Amino acid sequence: MRHERIAAEPAGTGLGQPVTGADLLAAQLAAAGATHAFGIPGGEVLALVDALGRAGIRFELARHENAAGFMAEGLWHATGALPVLVATLGPGVANAVNVVANAQQDRVPLIFVTGCIDQALAESYTHQVFDHQAVLRPLVKASFRAAPGTEDLVVAKAVAIARRGRPGPVHIDLPISVAEARTTHRTAPAITLAAPLVPADLRPAQALLAAAKQPLVIAGLDLVDQGGAVALDRFLAATGAPLLTTYKAKGLVPEDHPRVIGAVGLSPKADAIVRPLIEAADLIVLAGYDPIEMRQGWRNPWPAGKPVIDIVAEPVQHGMHGAS
């Protein structure tokens, strides 16, 4: 499908300078830490691809949307740069479903920007058109449709949501008319993340730690995402507790650390070795432990009455092995 596009030109750098809606969106992505965007262009996202370049974000062409998404995730793991995936409407979105689901499972703050036609046209034009948001909502933390005047706001909200608590993908649908519309440069909105919360009374947890003779720590993906390696090392030194990790959490502390036992959750043979340690422990400390990595045998791996301290990025909804 062909669309007339405005000529690419450098975006204004001062307030009130003429820019496009795509420029506002791209500038906000750059301000949030994006250095690269990955994807396959189509007519519905060409204005965005041009704007990304003007914002200093390098667009990397891939052969498939899934490959592009995994490249974005890899960049995030390697450098911490905001991972951005770009896809055109319809088949482009459908091709990316697998990598968006992977971002949900791997807790990756992927920003997935998709091109779409205007809503009025969608009522009478059906070629490669389906409801992107309906398809993606089960897989993303949030889904937005940019409207005139909200281009930078939806990015600010998307990034805040993607990074808050357990990271995860967020989707932005960008209509062609919004991407190409002339507007003016303005100050980007400030979105403040909520401060971490702790229980009002930590004395029960302190009492459990003080009474424990054989505590055991299980560290997981949340601790990686929250940058908790130093705190974990200090906790092990203070308590002398042995450490099990999920496979994603390997390397939080060096594998030759005297308290490190190894990774668990995917190998029945390894699990059989460490199960006696779990049974013998008189206190389980879950440090950023996310059971999304674990196989079925880890739904409830210790008796219901065993004391558990659960330190998590956000309240858990899985209904398994709750804290004491």
Short mmCIF file of C-alpha atoms in Angstrom, two decimals:
data_model
loop_
_atom_site.label_atom_id
_atom_site.label_comp_id
_atom_site.label_asym_id
_atom_site.label_seq_id
_atom_site.Cartn_x
_atom_site.Cartn_y
_atom_site.Cartn_z
CA MET A 1 0.00 0.00 0.00
CA ARG A 2 1.50 3.35 -1.05
CA HIS A 3 1.24 6.52 0.98
CA GLU A 4 2.50 10.01 0.24
CA ARG A 5 5.23 10.96 2.68
CA ILE A 6 6.62 14.32 3.66
CA ALA A 7 10.18 14.95 2.59
CA ALA A 8 12.76 13.95 5.15
CA GLU A 9 14.45 16.93 6.72
CA PRO A 10 16.36 17.57 9.92
CA ALA A 11 14.11 17.93 12.93
CA GLY A 12 14.11 21.25 14.73
CA THR A 13 16.17 21.35 17.87
CA GLY A 14 14.52 24.27 19.63
CA LEU A 15 11.08 24.68 21.14
CA GLY A 16 8.56 25.68 18.52
CA GLN A 17 10.60 24.32 15.59
CA PRO A 18 8.59 22.35 13.00
CA VAL A 19 8.88 18.59 13.31
CA THR A 20 6.70 15.55 12.67
CA GLY A 21 4.87 13.33 15.10
CA ALA A 22 7.40 10.62 14.32
CA ASP A 23 10.19 13.04 15.28
CA LEU A 24 8.63 13.57 18.71
CA LEU A 25 8.32 9.83 19.24
CA ALA A 26 11.87 9.14 18.07
CA ALA A 27 13.34 11.94 20.19
CA GLN A 28 11.67 10.51 23.27
CA LEU A 29 13.05 7.04 22.50
CA ALA A 30 16.53 8.53 22.21
CA ALA A 31 16.10 10.42 25.48
CA ALA A 32 15.10 7.13 27.13
CA GLY A 33 18.34 5.47 26.07
CA ALA A 34 17.65 3.96 22.65
CA THR A 35 20.72 3.83 20.41
CA HIS A 36 19.47 1.37 17.79
CA ALA A 37 16.12 0.20 16.46
CA PHE A 38 15.68 -3.12 14.69
CA GLY A 39 13.07 -4.22 12.21
CA ILE A 40 11.80 -4.41 8.65
CA PRO A 41 10.39 -1.22 7.10
CA GLY A 42 7.10 -0.92 5.28
CA GLY A 43 5.12 1.99 3.94
CA GLU A 44 3.44 2.53 7.28
CA VAL A 45 6.70 3.04 9.21
CA LEU A 46 8.95 4.83 6.72
CA ALA A 47 8.31 8.21 8.35
CA LEU A 48 9.32 6.69 11.68
CA VAL A 49 12.49 5.14 10.25
CA ASP A 50 13.49 8.54 8.86
CA ALA A 51 12.77 10.18 12.22
CA LEU A 52 14.82 7.62 14.11
CA GLY A 53 17.84 8.58 12.04
CA ARG A 54 17.28 12.28 12.71
CA ALA A 55 17.13 11.49 16.44
CA GLY A 56 20.47 9.69 16.31
CA ILE A 57 19.01 6.19 16.55
CA ARG A 58 20.53 3.77 14.04
CA PHE A 59 18.00 1.57 12.25
CA GLU A 60 19.23 -1.99 11.73
CA LEU A 61 17.54 -3.92 8.95
CA ALA A 62 16.80 -7.59 9.65
CA ARG A 63 15.49 -10.42 7.50
CA HIS A 64 12.61 -11.24 9.82
CA GLU A 65 10.84 -9.41 12.62
CA ASN A 66 11.66 -12.18 15.08
CA ALA A 67 15.36 -11.85 14.29
CA ALA A 68 15.09 -8.08 14.73
CA GLY A 69 13.47 -8.50 18.13
CA PHE A 70 16.13 -10.90 19.35
CA MET A 71 18.81 -8.48 18.16
CA ALA A 72 17.16 -5.72 20.17
CA GLU A 73 17.05 -7.97 23.23
CA GLY A 74 20.69 -8.91 22.78
CA LEU A 75 21.70 -5.25 22.62
CA TRP A 76 19.83 -4.61 25.86
CA HIS A 77 21.52 -7.51 27.62
CA ALA A 78 24.95 -6.42 26.37
CA THR A 79 24.76 -2.65 26.80
CA GLY A 80 21.60 -1.72 28.70
CA ALA A 81 20.35 0.36 25.75
CA LEU A 82 16.58 0.56 25.45
CA PRO A 83 15.52 -2.26 23.09
CA VAL A 84 13.33 -1.04 20.21
CA LEU A 85 11.58 -3.18 17.59
CA VAL A 86 9.82 -1.66 14.57
CA ALA A 87 7.33 -3.49 12.36
CA THR A 88 4.85 -2.51 9.71
CA LEU A 89 1.17 -3.33 9.91
CA GLY A 90 -0.46 -6.74 9.61
CA PRO A 91 2.04 -9.46 8.67
CA GLY A 92 4.89 -7.47 10.20
CA VAL A 93 3.13 -7.48 13.55
CA ALA A 94 2.14 -11.13 13.24
CA ASN A 95 5.72 -12.12 12.47
CA ALA A 96 6.91 -10.46 15.68
CA VAL A 97 4.49 -12.19 18.04
CA ASN A 98 7.03 -14.88 18.97
CA VAL A 99 9.74 -12.43 20.01
CA VAL A 100 7.25 -10.27 21.93
CA ALA A 101 6.20 -13.37 23.86
CA ASN A 102 9.87 -14.10 24.47
CA ALA A 103 10.38 -10.58 25.83
CA GLN A 104 7.53 -11.20 28.25
CA GLN A 105 9.04 -14.50 29.38
CA ASP A 106 12.59 -13.12 29.59
CA ARG A 107 11.50 -9.88 31.32
CA VAL A 108 12.87 -7.60 28.60
CA PRO A 109 11.63 -3.96 28.43
CA LEU A 110 11.11 -4.15 24.67
CA ILE A 111 9.42 -1.14 23.06
CA PHE A 112 7.52 -2.48 20.04
CA VAL A 113 6.44 0.28 17.64
CA THR A 114 4.11 -0.74 14.84
CA GLY A 115 2.75 1.20 11.90
CA CYS A 116 -0.97 1.18 11.30
CA ILE A 117 -3.54 2.87 9.10
CA ASP A 118 -5.85 5.54 10.43
CA GLN A 119 -8.94 4.33 12.24
CA ALA A 120 -11.33 5.92 9.77
CA LEU A 121 -9.67 4.09 6.88
CA ALA A 122 -9.66 0.81 8.81
CA GLU A 123 -13.46 0.81 8.78
CA SER A 124 -13.53 0.39 5.01
CA TYR A 125 -10.07 -0.89 4.02
CA THR A 126 -9.10 -4.41 5.05
CA HIS A 127 -5.91 -5.36 3.17
CA GLN A 128 -3.46 -6.70 5.80
CA VAL A 129 -5.45 -4.93 8.51
CA PHE A 130 -6.27 -6.49 11.86
CA ASP A 131 -6.43 -5.25 15.45
CA HIS A 132 -2.79 -5.14 16.55
CA GLN A 133 -3.68 -4.29 20.13
CA ALA A 134 -6.10 -7.21 20.48
CA VAL A 135 -3.40 -9.63 19.31
CA LEU A 136 -0.64 -8.21 21.49
CA ARG A 137 -2.42 -7.36 24.75
CA PRO A 138 -2.01 -10.86 26.27
CA LEU A 139 1.76 -10.56 25.72
CA VAL A 140 2.58 -6.97 26.69
CA LYS A 141 2.44 -4.94 29.89
CA ALA A 142 0.53 -2.20 28.04
CA SER A 143 -0.52 -1.21 24.53
CA PHE A 144 -0.97 2.37 23.33
CA ARG A 145 -2.25 3.99 20.16
CA ALA A 146 -0.55 7.32 19.53
CA ALA A 147 -2.78 10.29 18.77
CA PRO A 148 -1.87 13.82 17.69
CA GLY A 149 -0.20 15.62 20.58
CA THR A 150 0.56 12.42 22.51
CA GLU A 151 3.49 11.03 20.51
CA ASP A 152 6.16 11.72 23.12
CA LEU A 153 3.83 11.12 26.05
CA VAL A 154 2.99 7.56 25.00
CA VAL A 155 6.70 6.77 24.66
CA ALA A 156 7.44 8.19 28.11
CA LYS A 157 4.62 6.10 29.58
CA ALA A 158 5.63 3.01 27.61
CA VAL A 159 9.24 3.19 28.78
CA ALA A 160 8.23 3.77 32.40
CA ILE A 161 5.87 0.78 32.33
CA ALA A 162 8.34 -1.45 30.48
CA ARG A 163 11.02 -0.81 33.10
CA ARG A 164 8.89 -0.73 36.25
CA GLY A 165 8.97 -3.74 38.55
CA ARG A 166 9.47 -6.81 36.42
CA PRO A 167 10.49 -5.51 32.97
CA GLY A 168 8.43 -6.50 29.98
CA PRO A 169 7.38 -5.47 26.47
CA VAL A 170 5.12 -2.51 25.72
CA HIS A 171 3.44 -1.85 22.37
CA ILE A 172 2.84 1.46 20.59
CA ASP A 173 0.63 1.61 17.48
CA LEU A 174 1.57 4.65 15.37
CA PRO A 175 -0.97 5.67 12.70
CA ILE A 176 0.47 7.03 9.47
CA SER A 177 -1.25 10.40 9.78
CA VAL A 178 0.12 10.88 13.30
CA ALA A 179 3.65 9.94 12.25
CA GLU A 180 3.66 12.30 9.27
CA ALA A 181 1.70 15.21 10.72
CA ARG A 182 3.47 18.52 11.17
CA THR A 183 3.75 19.72 14.73
CA THR A 184 6.22 21.68 16.83
CA HIS A 185 9.07 20.60 19.05
CA ARG A 186 8.16 20.75 22.72
CA THR A 187 9.58 19.78 26.06
CA ALA A 188 9.25 16.05 26.58
CA PRO A 189 6.99 15.02 29.47
CA ALA A 190 8.57 13.75 32.66
CA ILE A 191 7.34 10.39 33.88
CA THR A 192 8.48 9.54 37.40
CA LEU A 193 8.77 5.91 38.42
CA ALA A 194 7.35 4.98 41.79
CA ALA A 195 9.92 4.54 44.53
CA PRO A 196 10.56 0.96 45.69
CA LEU A 197 8.32 -0.10 48.54
CA VAL A 198 9.23 -2.20 51.57
CA PRO A 199 6.95 -3.65 54.22
CA ALA A 200 6.21 -1.24 57.05
CA ASP A 201 7.47 -3.78 59.55
CA LEU A 202 10.51 -5.91 58.71
CA ARG A 203 10.77 -7.38 62.19
CA PRO A 204 9.14 -10.73 61.28
CA ALA A 205 11.71 -11.26 58.51
CA GLN A 206 14.54 -10.19 60.80
CA ALA A 207 13.34 -12.65 63.43
CA LEU A 208 13.25 -15.49 60.90
CA LEU A 209 16.81 -14.70 59.83
CA ALA A 210 18.05 -14.47 63.41
CA ALA A 211 16.53 -17.85 64.31
CA ALA A 212 17.63 -19.70 61.17
CA LYS A 213 20.41 -22.27 61.55
CA GLN A 214 20.42 -23.48 57.94
CA PRO A 215 19.10 -20.72 55.67
CA LEU A 216 19.15 -21.21 51.90
CA VAL A 217 19.01 -18.45 49.28
CA ILE A 218 17.42 -18.90 45.84
CA ALA A 219 18.16 -15.95 43.55
CA GLY A 220 16.41 -15.26 40.27
CA LEU A 221 15.82 -13.01 37.32
CA ASP A 222 14.33 -10.09 39.26
CA LEU A 223 17.64 -9.63 41.06
CA VAL A 224 19.45 -9.39 37.73
CA ASP A 225 17.03 -6.76 36.45
CA GLN A 226 17.21 -4.77 39.68
CA GLY A 227 21.03 -4.77 39.82
CA GLY A 228 21.17 -6.67 43.09
CA ALA A 229 24.49 -8.51 42.71
CA VAL A 230 26.38 -6.48 45.32
CA ALA A 231 23.55 -6.71 47.83
CA LEU A 232 23.36 -10.47 47.30
CA ASP A 233 27.09 -10.88 47.88
CA ARG A 234 26.84 -8.91 51.11
CA PHE A 235 23.88 -10.98 52.26
CA LEU A 236 25.73 -14.24 51.65
CA ALA A 237 28.72 -12.93 53.59
CA ALA A 238 26.54 -11.82 56.49
CA THR A 239 24.47 -15.00 56.77
CA GLY A 240 26.77 -17.71 55.43
CA ALA A 241 23.80 -19.10 53.51
CA PRO A 242 24.42 -21.26 50.43
CA LEU A 243 23.08 -19.96 47.12
CA LEU A 244 21.04 -21.57 44.38
CA THR A 245 20.20 -19.55 41.28
CA THR A 246 17.89 -19.86 38.33
CA TYR A 247 19.71 -20.17 35.02
CA LYS A 248 19.07 -16.54 34.11
CA ALA A 249 20.59 -15.48 37.43
CA LYS A 250 23.86 -17.37 36.95
CA GLY A 251 26.77 -14.99 37.36
CA LEU A 252 25.15 -12.66 39.89
CA VAL A 253 28.09 -13.69 42.03
CA PRO A 254 31.08 -15.58 40.60
CA GLU A 255 30.46 -19.28 40.08
CA ASP A 256 33.56 -20.09 42.15
CA HIS A 257 32.16 -18.21 45.14
CA PRO A 258 32.32 -20.55 48.17
CA ARG A 259 28.57 -20.20 48.83
CA VAL A 260 27.43 -20.88 45.25
CA ILE A 261 25.97 -24.34 44.66
CA GLY A 262 24.70 -23.91 41.11
CA ALA A 263 21.67 -23.29 38.94
CA VAL A 264 18.40 -25.18 39.22
CA GLY A 265 14.98 -25.39 37.67
CA LEU A 266 15.48 -26.96 34.24
CA SER A 267 17.53 -30.11 34.80
CA PRO A 268 15.85 -32.99 36.69
CA LYS A 269 19.29 -34.44 37.45
CA ALA A 270 20.58 -31.21 38.98
CA ASP A 271 17.31 -30.71 40.83
CA ALA A 272 17.56 -34.17 42.38
CA ILE A 273 20.92 -33.20 43.86
CA VAL A 274 19.75 -29.94 45.42
CA ARG A 275 16.33 -31.06 46.66
CA PRO A 276 17.83 -32.46 49.90
CA LEU A 277 19.35 -29.03 50.57
CA ILE A 278 15.93 -27.43 50.25
CA GLU A 279 14.42 -30.03 52.55
CA ALA A 280 17.17 -29.51 55.14
CA ALA A 281 16.95 -25.71 55.12
CA ASP A 282 15.03 -24.16 57.99
CA LEU A 283 14.52 -20.89 56.08
CA ILE A 284 14.19 -20.18 52.35
CA VAL A 285 15.14 -16.68 51.21
CA LEU A 286 13.83 -15.93 47.72
CA ALA A 287 15.91 -13.07 46.32
CA GLY A 288 14.26 -11.85 43.15
CA TYR A 289 13.10 -15.38 42.45
CA ASP A 290 10.69 -15.56 39.51
CA PRO A 291 9.24 -19.04 38.89
CA ILE A 292 8.62 -18.21 35.24
CA GLU A 293 11.98 -19.87 34.57
CA MET A 294 11.18 -23.07 36.43
CA ARG A 295 9.70 -26.34 35.25
CA GLN A 296 6.60 -27.99 36.64
CA GLY A 297 8.35 -29.70 39.54
CA TRP A 298 9.17 -26.30 41.04
CA ARG A 299 5.61 -25.14 41.53
CA ASN A 300 5.80 -25.91 45.25
CA PRO A 301 9.22 -27.42 45.97
CA TRP A 302 9.08 -27.12 49.77
CA PRO A 303 6.43 -27.91 52.39
CA ALA A 304 3.77 -25.28 52.99
CA GLY A 305 4.88 -24.77 56.58
CA LYS A 306 8.54 -23.99 55.83
CA PRO A 307 9.47 -20.36 56.63
CA VAL A 308 9.99 -18.27 53.49
CA ILE A 309 11.14 -14.67 52.98
CA ASP A 310 10.20 -13.49 49.48
CA ILE A 311 12.00 -10.37 48.16
CA VAL A 312 10.40 -9.42 44.84
CA ALA A 313 10.27 -6.48 42.45
CA GLU A 314 6.48 -6.41 42.58
CA PRO A 315 3.70 -8.47 44.16
CA VAL A 316 3.50 -11.97 42.73
CA GLN A 317 0.32 -13.33 41.13
CA HIS A 318 1.32 -16.93 40.51
CA GLY A 319 -0.22 -18.37 43.71
CA MET A 320 2.80 -20.56 44.49
CA HIS A 321 5.01 -20.83 47.60
CA GLY A 322 3.98 -17.61 49.31
CA ALA A 323 6.08 -15.83 51.92
CA SER A 324 5.69 -16.61 55.61
#
